[in-house]
């Protein structure tokens, strides 16, 4: 694709062309020549080529392939028979004609049932495009009704839920909104956060239409569900927008406090640290005393933002107060969440053993409850703080374990990059520079360095400077442009240490000394005095 394209083509567009072309060079050329964006319609020349064999079919066989095209690339025999409503012997004849024409391939479903797949996904696209809109809607409705009859007893799979929701939306079925929300909920339970985001987004689009007029689904609740899914799938700005819209639509104090708390988490992820702190403070201000959960969450959130800003002594009493209240109401999730903050506080205040004890307890609770956000956060915090007690090797083991868990829990986009970057810095500290570079490369594969922002720079600048990597200059230039946005935290001190090394190694000693003085000033405004030894050196 890159050799044929006159202009740069994004990796997303290349993946889309690869999926649709199955690697066929002619199809690749045709798709590339006609495309304006991902998922564009087939060019007429390619559609004519693909439809040549379809047009030669007998009408009954063509009807069957049209029914199959609405299902997708793969279709079960029994489902096809149900939607097509053909006698068994006649259906076999029509399927034989389609297989002989090299349009369908016999295959099997995951549970071993007879099925068929399109020989090429573009054939399915072309057949589907040839249907009249009313016919498409009728067939989508038939597929929705057929598939909705499945899944009794053990419950439907995630793929089944998403497929039913898709057919109901395309059929303009009155139940499409509820089906999309159900599919989103199923995806969240399955830790398939990108899928959940898509399903909730589809539900929100339906809400804007007449489909929402008689729905029992609460719009604010739907916005919050979308925000959570978007946050987990690293679509932080979309999450922020959803939470702000939800705040505009509710005046319930308890609800507003919890939404402010979620908004703050997403703002922090986008690098809007000052706004995140304001949102946490607003969450505490608006939280009612009863029921207590909203107020405890707000206390925990404010403690967390103070901790992240390097204000550990300010964070600690808030966290301890929140922990006591969480335990009093028996809220295990809140208890674990707060213990992570307290573990960071104590580790950075010179109590590494007490800090690790709190973090180990937090991780155990998060794993027990299978809370993906708290699991990821606890692993990152353990990797960052174990070296404070000289346990760099254990930190690398914990990082590897955390990455395995993130893969299983579907949080590689949200927590995988942070774990890789934290592990890179830890490996660098341990003198394992090759391993450090491997972790950094993996982080950059998951998310573009520009999207990860200052967190990456704070962890890798020192390493890049020591290694004489030319990328160090770009990292420092970009980070220095955003210095005013960064809170005066231990991370900022860590970044400035790397800048001192970079300037000094290149002979700019006056600049290096000035940055060191700035770092001392930053450290003095935080509780990050543990960095003093690095600055002194």
XYZ file of C-alpha atoms in Angstrom:
537
model
C 0.000 0.000 0.000
C 2.747 2.447 0.930
C 4.608 1.800 -2.318
C 1.470 2.495 -4.370
C 0.097 5.467 -2.451
C 0.985 8.989 -3.533
C 0.278 10.279 -0.005
C 1.019 8.743 3.419
C -1.551 6.124 4.453
C -2.390 5.597 8.120
C -1.910 2.228 9.784
C -5.679 2.119 10.444
C -6.384 2.539 6.734
C -3.831 -0.141 5.827
C -5.415 -2.570 8.294
C -8.819 -1.860 6.754
C -7.529 -2.505 3.213
C -5.807 -5.689 4.381
C -8.959 -6.967 6.065
C -11.142 -6.268 3.038
C -8.686 -7.430 0.360
C -7.425 -10.616 2.070
C -4.062 -9.690 0.536
C -5.247 -9.959 -3.093
C -3.000 -7.487 -5.019
C -5.671 -6.493 -7.562
C -8.207 -5.825 -4.802
C -5.598 -3.833 -2.874
C -4.934 -1.615 -5.885
C -8.634 -1.055 -6.527
C -9.460 -0.277 -2.896
C -6.517 2.091 -2.600
C -7.364 3.915 -5.823
C -10.968 4.513 -4.736
C -10.619 5.180 -1.037
C -11.310 8.456 0.690
C -11.473 7.017 4.192
C -11.719 3.728 6.083
C -14.704 1.614 5.006
C -15.463 3.489 1.792
C -17.837 1.960 -0.751
C -16.502 -0.396 -3.392
C -15.393 1.238 -6.658
C -17.744 0.387 -9.521
C -15.032 -1.417 -11.531
C -14.216 -3.715 -8.633
C -17.895 -4.276 -7.822
C -18.544 -5.365 -11.432
C -15.666 -7.879 -11.273
C -16.877 -9.288 -7.970
C -20.525 -9.538 -9.063
C -19.801 -11.304 -12.381
C -20.079 -14.792 -10.852
C -23.016 -13.767 -8.665
C -24.949 -12.484 -11.682
C -24.475 -15.868 -13.386
C -26.290 -17.701 -10.572
C -29.805 -19.086 -10.747
C -32.207 -16.808 -8.845
C -32.789 -19.229 -5.918
C -29.046 -19.488 -5.270
C -28.681 -15.727 -5.589
C -31.393 -15.279 -2.980
C -29.452 -17.510 -0.571
C -26.197 -15.594 -1.013
C -28.080 -12.337 -0.470
C -29.479 -13.699 2.803
C -25.968 -14.822 3.809
C -24.442 -11.434 2.949
C -26.584 -9.741 5.601
C -25.287 -12.121 8.266
C -21.587 -11.407 7.735
C -18.514 -13.223 6.474
C -19.514 -16.462 8.266
C -22.992 -17.980 8.612
C -24.278 -21.098 10.358
C -26.246 -23.586 8.262
C -29.198 -23.828 10.632
C -29.475 -20.047 10.996
C -29.301 -19.618 7.223
C -32.042 -22.196 6.781
C -34.223 -20.429 9.363
C -33.888 -17.001 7.723
C -34.114 -18.271 4.127
C -37.164 -20.468 4.915
C -36.284 -23.025 2.253
C -36.933 -26.788 2.340
C -33.813 -28.683 3.371
C -33.252 -30.467 0.039
C -33.720 -27.289 -2.003
C -31.368 -25.351 0.301
C -28.675 -28.030 -0.164
C -28.935 -27.660 -3.956
C -28.592 -23.894 -3.768
C -25.638 -24.088 -1.386
C -23.959 -26.637 -3.672
C -24.281 -24.161 -6.551
C -22.697 -21.405 -4.437
C -19.834 -23.660 -3.321
C -19.196 -24.867 -6.906
C -19.109 -21.230 -8.048
C -16.347 -20.592 -5.482
C -18.467 -17.996 -3.700
C -18.977 -19.849 -0.398
C -16.723 -22.286 1.446
C -18.003 -25.030 3.782
C -16.645 -24.582 7.296
C -17.658 -25.137 10.922
C -18.590 -22.923 13.843
C -16.596 -22.893 17.084
C -18.933 -25.547 18.528
C -18.579 -27.806 15.472
C -21.851 -27.008 13.688
C -22.031 -26.792 9.874
C -21.406 -23.314 8.506
C -20.291 -21.395 5.417
C -17.927 -18.502 4.886
C -17.554 -16.155 1.950
C -14.498 -17.004 -0.117
C -13.723 -13.320 -0.108
C -15.076 -10.614 2.178
C -15.377 -8.189 -0.764
C -17.819 -10.582 -2.451
C -20.049 -10.277 0.590
C -19.706 -6.479 0.503
C -20.650 -6.380 -3.191
C -23.687 -8.641 -2.731
C -24.850 -6.679 0.298
C -24.462 -3.403 -1.625
C -26.672 -4.764 -4.416
C -29.668 -5.147 -2.085
C -32.367 -2.500 -1.988
C -32.577 -0.640 1.367
C -35.985 -2.073 2.231
C -34.755 -5.599 1.481
C -31.719 -5.100 3.687
C -33.892 -3.952 6.588
C -36.246 -6.931 6.134
C -33.341 -9.394 6.186
C -31.667 -7.708 9.152
C -34.961 -8.015 11.025
C -35.170 -11.706 10.135
C -31.599 -12.298 11.301
C -32.257 -10.406 14.549
C -35.317 -12.535 15.304
C -33.508 -15.766 14.460
C -30.428 -14.968 16.541
C -32.474 -13.638 19.462
C -33.921 -17.114 19.851
C -30.440 -18.465 20.646
C -28.493 -18.345 23.860
C -31.134 -19.647 26.278
C -29.721 -21.517 29.238
C -25.985 -20.785 29.228
C -26.456 -17.226 27.939
C -25.342 -15.745 24.640
C -21.720 -15.004 23.785
C -20.411 -11.464 23.424
C -20.188 -11.885 19.645
C -23.825 -13.033 19.599
C -24.968 -10.005 21.637
C -23.118 -7.608 19.349
C -24.507 -9.313 16.254
C -28.090 -9.095 17.494
C -27.635 -5.411 18.331
C -26.168 -4.752 14.873
C -29.101 -6.424 13.098
C -31.662 -4.573 15.211
C -29.996 -1.243 14.452
C -29.845 -1.936 10.721
C -33.480 -3.085 10.736
C -34.503 0.081 12.589
C -36.053 -2.186 15.173
C -37.653 -0.471 18.205
C -35.538 -2.726 20.434
C -32.237 -1.578 18.904
C -31.416 0.839 21.735
C -31.888 -1.753 24.457
C -29.993 -4.360 22.399
C -27.044 -1.981 21.937
C -26.896 -1.200 25.660
C -27.094 -4.918 26.484
C -24.232 -5.625 24.067
C -22.199 -2.814 25.622
C -22.819 -4.186 29.119
C -21.818 -7.669 27.928
C -18.622 -6.265 26.422
C -17.764 -4.465 29.679
C -18.228 -7.689 31.658
C -15.963 -9.417 29.128
C -13.304 -6.668 29.403
C -13.784 -5.925 25.682
C -13.704 -2.182 26.226
C -13.314 -1.042 22.616
C -16.364 -3.120 21.668
C -18.279 -1.685 24.626
C -17.403 1.846 23.537
C -18.739 1.184 20.031
C -21.979 -0.340 21.319
C -22.659 2.473 23.803
C -21.840 5.043 21.122
C -24.383 3.384 18.826
C -26.911 3.498 21.666
C -26.274 7.218 22.175
C -26.833 7.826 18.464
C -30.121 5.939 18.677
C -31.068 8.001 21.705
C -30.889 11.133 19.578
C -33.518 9.653 17.285
C -37.121 8.703 17.944
C -35.899 5.313 19.169
C -35.395 6.820 22.640
C -38.889 8.253 23.069
C -40.291 5.265 24.949
C -37.060 3.852 26.362
C -36.659 3.158 30.054
C -32.887 3.667 29.779
C -31.600 6.730 31.624
C -29.598 9.007 29.319
C -27.208 10.210 32.043
C -26.512 6.616 33.013
C -25.856 5.758 29.352
C -23.401 8.656 29.048
C -21.569 7.432 32.154
C -21.405 3.885 30.790
C -19.964 5.213 27.530
C -17.467 7.335 29.479
C -16.226 4.344 31.486
C -15.792 2.215 28.360
C -14.043 5.053 26.512
C -11.690 5.599 29.479
C -10.702 1.933 29.549
C -10.162 1.854 25.778
C -7.903 4.939 25.932
C -10.421 7.284 24.318
C -9.998 9.743 27.146
C -11.210 12.887 25.375
C -14.429 11.136 24.360
C -14.885 10.109 28.001
C -14.399 13.703 29.152
C -17.023 14.940 26.675
C -19.528 12.291 27.820
C -19.089 13.097 31.503
C -19.472 16.827 30.878
C -22.692 16.204 28.964
C -23.934 14.009 31.804
C -23.212 16.796 34.314
C -25.279 19.199 32.207
C -28.249 16.848 32.435
C -28.456 16.141 36.164
C -28.782 18.238 39.320
C -28.676 15.338 41.787
C -25.756 16.070 44.137
C -24.733 12.459 44.766
C -24.821 11.678 41.084
C -22.938 14.853 40.150
C -20.229 14.082 42.689
C -19.630 10.602 41.258
C -19.610 11.972 37.700
C -17.108 14.687 38.714
C -14.955 11.921 40.189
C -15.001 9.991 36.905
C -14.430 13.189 34.930
C -11.349 13.917 37.011
C -9.870 10.491 36.222
C -10.309 11.079 32.490
C -9.010 14.660 32.643
C -5.894 13.388 34.372
C -5.403 10.826 31.605
C -5.569 13.590 28.965
C -2.903 15.629 30.770
C -5.336 18.269 32.049
C -3.925 18.057 35.576
C -5.188 21.374 36.929
C -8.704 20.706 35.627
C -8.563 17.187 37.080
C -7.741 18.592 40.516
C -10.611 21.071 40.197
C -12.976 18.230 39.276
C -11.910 16.199 42.333
C -12.403 19.246 44.554
C -15.839 19.816 43.022
C -16.695 16.151 43.617
C -15.924 16.620 47.308
C -17.770 19.937 47.509
C -20.989 18.560 45.992
C -20.947 15.161 47.710
C -23.768 14.704 50.240
C -23.014 13.134 53.604
C -25.664 10.489 52.949
C -25.382 8.123 51.228
C -21.665 8.101 52.117
C -20.177 6.453 49.000
C -19.977 9.621 46.888
C -18.186 11.539 49.635
C -15.717 8.716 50.267
C -14.956 8.497 46.560
C -14.410 12.241 46.399
C -12.020 12.097 49.362
C -10.172 9.206 47.734
C -9.987 11.048 44.424
C -8.595 14.212 45.972
C -6.043 12.162 47.908
C -5.053 10.496 44.647
C -4.513 13.765 42.791
C -2.427 15.185 45.649
C -0.377 11.982 45.584
C 0.134 12.233 41.821
C 1.253 15.859 42.301
C 3.933 14.740 44.751
C 2.050 16.190 47.735
C 2.244 12.977 49.740
C 1.877 14.558 53.168
C -1.275 16.325 52.017
C -2.612 13.126 50.439
C -1.954 10.795 53.378
C -4.523 12.113 55.927
C -7.239 12.364 53.280
C -6.526 8.814 52.185
C -6.561 7.491 55.745
C -9.868 9.235 56.404
C -11.358 7.773 53.224
C -10.016 4.292 54.064
C -11.594 4.336 57.522
C -14.978 5.310 56.065
C -14.763 2.754 53.243
C -14.078 -0.026 55.738
C -16.938 1.203 57.939
C -19.458 0.680 55.129
C -17.757 -2.530 53.946
C -16.905 -1.258 50.440
C -14.033 -3.501 49.322
C -13.539 -1.800 45.961
C -13.095 1.604 47.581
C -10.824 0.101 50.221
C -8.505 -1.345 47.586
C -8.546 1.843 45.509
C -7.548 3.961 48.522
C -4.840 1.516 49.629
C -3.077 2.065 46.292
C -2.883 5.811 46.975
C -1.714 5.257 50.551
C 0.911 2.769 49.351
C 2.375 5.387 47.017
C 2.275 8.018 49.777
C 4.155 5.879 52.275
C 6.708 4.561 49.777
C 7.641 8.078 48.639
C 7.732 9.364 52.217
C 10.532 6.907 53.018
C 8.523 3.903 54.242
C 9.023 1.426 51.365
C 7.978 -1.665 53.333
C 4.741 -0.078 54.580
C 4.081 1.224 51.090
C 4.478 -2.187 49.502
C 2.294 -3.826 52.149
C -0.528 -1.421 51.265
C -0.014 -1.912 47.510
C 0.031 -5.706 47.812
C -3.265 -5.563 49.738
C -4.722 -3.194 47.149
C -3.724 -5.484 44.292
C -5.147 -8.539 46.035
C -8.512 -6.809 46.477
C -8.557 -5.521 42.891
C -7.793 -8.983 41.502
C -10.401 -10.546 43.763
C -13.042 -8.083 42.493
C -11.671 -8.181 38.912
C -11.691 -4.387 38.757
C -9.580 -3.596 35.659
C -8.837 0.018 36.591
C -7.664 -0.734 40.124
C -5.682 -3.780 38.972
C -3.785 -1.756 36.381
C -3.183 1.129 38.744
C -1.870 -1.119 41.534
C 0.570 -2.870 39.184
C 1.943 0.422 37.829
C 2.374 1.821 41.339
C 4.184 -1.302 42.528
C 6.602 -1.174 39.591
C 7.304 2.513 40.252
C 7.872 2.167 44.011
C 9.666 -1.178 44.462
C 12.973 0.391 43.311
C 12.644 2.945 46.144
C 13.400 0.055 48.492
C 16.141 -1.319 46.232
C 13.907 -4.068 44.785
C 14.481 -3.410 41.077
C 14.541 -7.095 40.110
C 11.221 -7.727 41.843
C 9.785 -4.648 40.126
C 10.616 -6.164 36.733
C 8.944 -9.443 37.721
C 5.844 -7.534 38.866
C 5.830 -5.595 35.569
C 5.857 -8.818 33.541
C 3.030 -10.214 35.679
C 1.052 -6.988 35.312
C 1.387 -7.059 31.529
C 0.049 -10.621 31.429
C -2.929 -9.612 33.561
C -3.543 -6.480 31.443
C -3.666 -8.670 28.339
C -6.220 -10.943 29.989
C -8.325 -8.086 31.354
C -8.362 -6.041 28.142
C -6.455 -3.042 29.561
C -3.314 -3.130 27.410
C -4.280 0.165 25.751
C -4.983 1.936 29.032
C -2.364 0.421 31.364
C -0.015 -1.525 29.072
C 1.942 1.555 27.900
C 2.379 2.829 31.481
C 3.568 -0.583 32.670
C 6.048 -0.870 29.796
C 7.414 2.640 30.372
C 7.706 2.142 34.143
C 9.468 -1.183 33.489
C 11.802 0.525 30.999
C 12.890 3.050 33.631
C 13.294 0.296 36.235
C 15.385 -1.861 33.876
C 17.525 1.186 33.067
C 18.110 1.777 36.793
C 19.113 -1.872 37.155
C 21.644 -1.579 34.319
C 19.623 -3.825 31.993
C 19.575 -1.363 29.118
C 18.636 -3.895 26.454
C 15.531 -4.892 28.390
C 14.746 -1.219 28.956
C 14.774 -0.578 25.202
C 12.532 -3.599 24.608
C 9.929 -2.275 27.054
C 10.078 1.189 25.513
C 9.602 -0.237 22.014
C 6.578 -2.244 23.180
C 5.036 0.859 24.776
C 5.487 2.803 21.539
C 3.827 -0.014 19.585
C 0.746 0.228 21.781
C 0.378 4.000 21.679
C 2.186 6.758 19.813
C 4.782 8.564 21.986
C 3.063 11.891 21.254
C -0.201 10.518 22.671
C 1.427 9.212 25.840
C 2.829 12.663 26.526
C 4.814 13.767 29.602
C 4.518 10.466 31.493
C 6.689 8.802 28.867
C 9.130 11.709 28.783
C 9.547 11.699 32.583
C 10.473 8.018 32.535
C 12.676 7.772 29.444
C 14.610 11.048 29.049
C 17.328 10.089 31.534
C 17.800 6.714 29.841
C 17.904 8.193 26.316
C 20.387 10.856 27.437
C 22.720 8.303 29.063
C 22.635 6.187 25.907
C 23.336 9.114 23.590
C 20.110 8.475 21.748
C 19.335 11.305 19.294
C 15.641 10.974 20.193
C 16.477 12.496 23.572
C 16.524 15.993 22.064
C 13.014 15.665 20.616
C 11.682 14.225 23.870
C 13.129 17.106 25.887
C 12.014 19.793 23.436
C 8.436 18.506 23.420
C 8.358 18.077 27.206
C 9.871 21.519 27.848
C 7.105 23.109 25.762
C 4.563 21.593 28.151
C 6.442 22.328 31.375
C 3.924 24.948 32.475
C 1.165 22.326 32.305
C 2.983 19.840 34.543
C 2.284 19.879 38.280
C 5.405 20.207 40.494
C 5.609 16.466 41.126
C 8.272 13.812 41.621
C 7.739 12.926 37.957
C 8.701 16.459 36.919
C 11.864 16.221 39.038
C 12.625 12.908 37.313
C 12.221 14.604 33.919
C 14.521 17.471 34.903
C 17.208 15.044 36.101
C 17.205 13.569 32.596
C 17.480 17.067 31.120
C 20.497 17.831 33.350
C 22.221 14.707 32.050
C 21.373 15.524 28.432
C 22.741 19.077 28.634
C 25.852 18.126 30.618
C 26.862 15.251 28.328
C 26.831 17.672 25.406
C 29.006 20.194 27.208
C 26.328 22.765 28.035
C 27.209 22.911 31.726
C 25.648 26.301 32.465
C 22.323 25.104 31.029
C 22.618 21.848 32.978
C 23.274 23.724 36.230
C 20.297 26.019 35.628
C 18.004 23.033 35.070
C 19.370 21.401 38.229
C 18.518 24.545 40.212
C 15.028 24.466 38.731
C 14.670 20.815 39.727
C 15.708 21.645 43.282
C 13.048 24.360 43.349
C 10.410 21.907 42.095
C 11.441 19.269 44.640
C 11.162 21.842 47.409
C 7.525 22.448 46.497
C 6.743 18.725 46.750
C 7.459 15.834 49.086
C 9.806 14.269 46.511
C 12.925 14.800 48.646
C 13.999 11.237 47.836
C 15.149 12.657 44.485
C 17.648 14.934 46.253
C 20.485 12.411 45.903
C 20.110 12.387 42.128
C 20.109 16.188 42.027
C 23.140 16.373 44.301
C 25.054 14.033 41.999
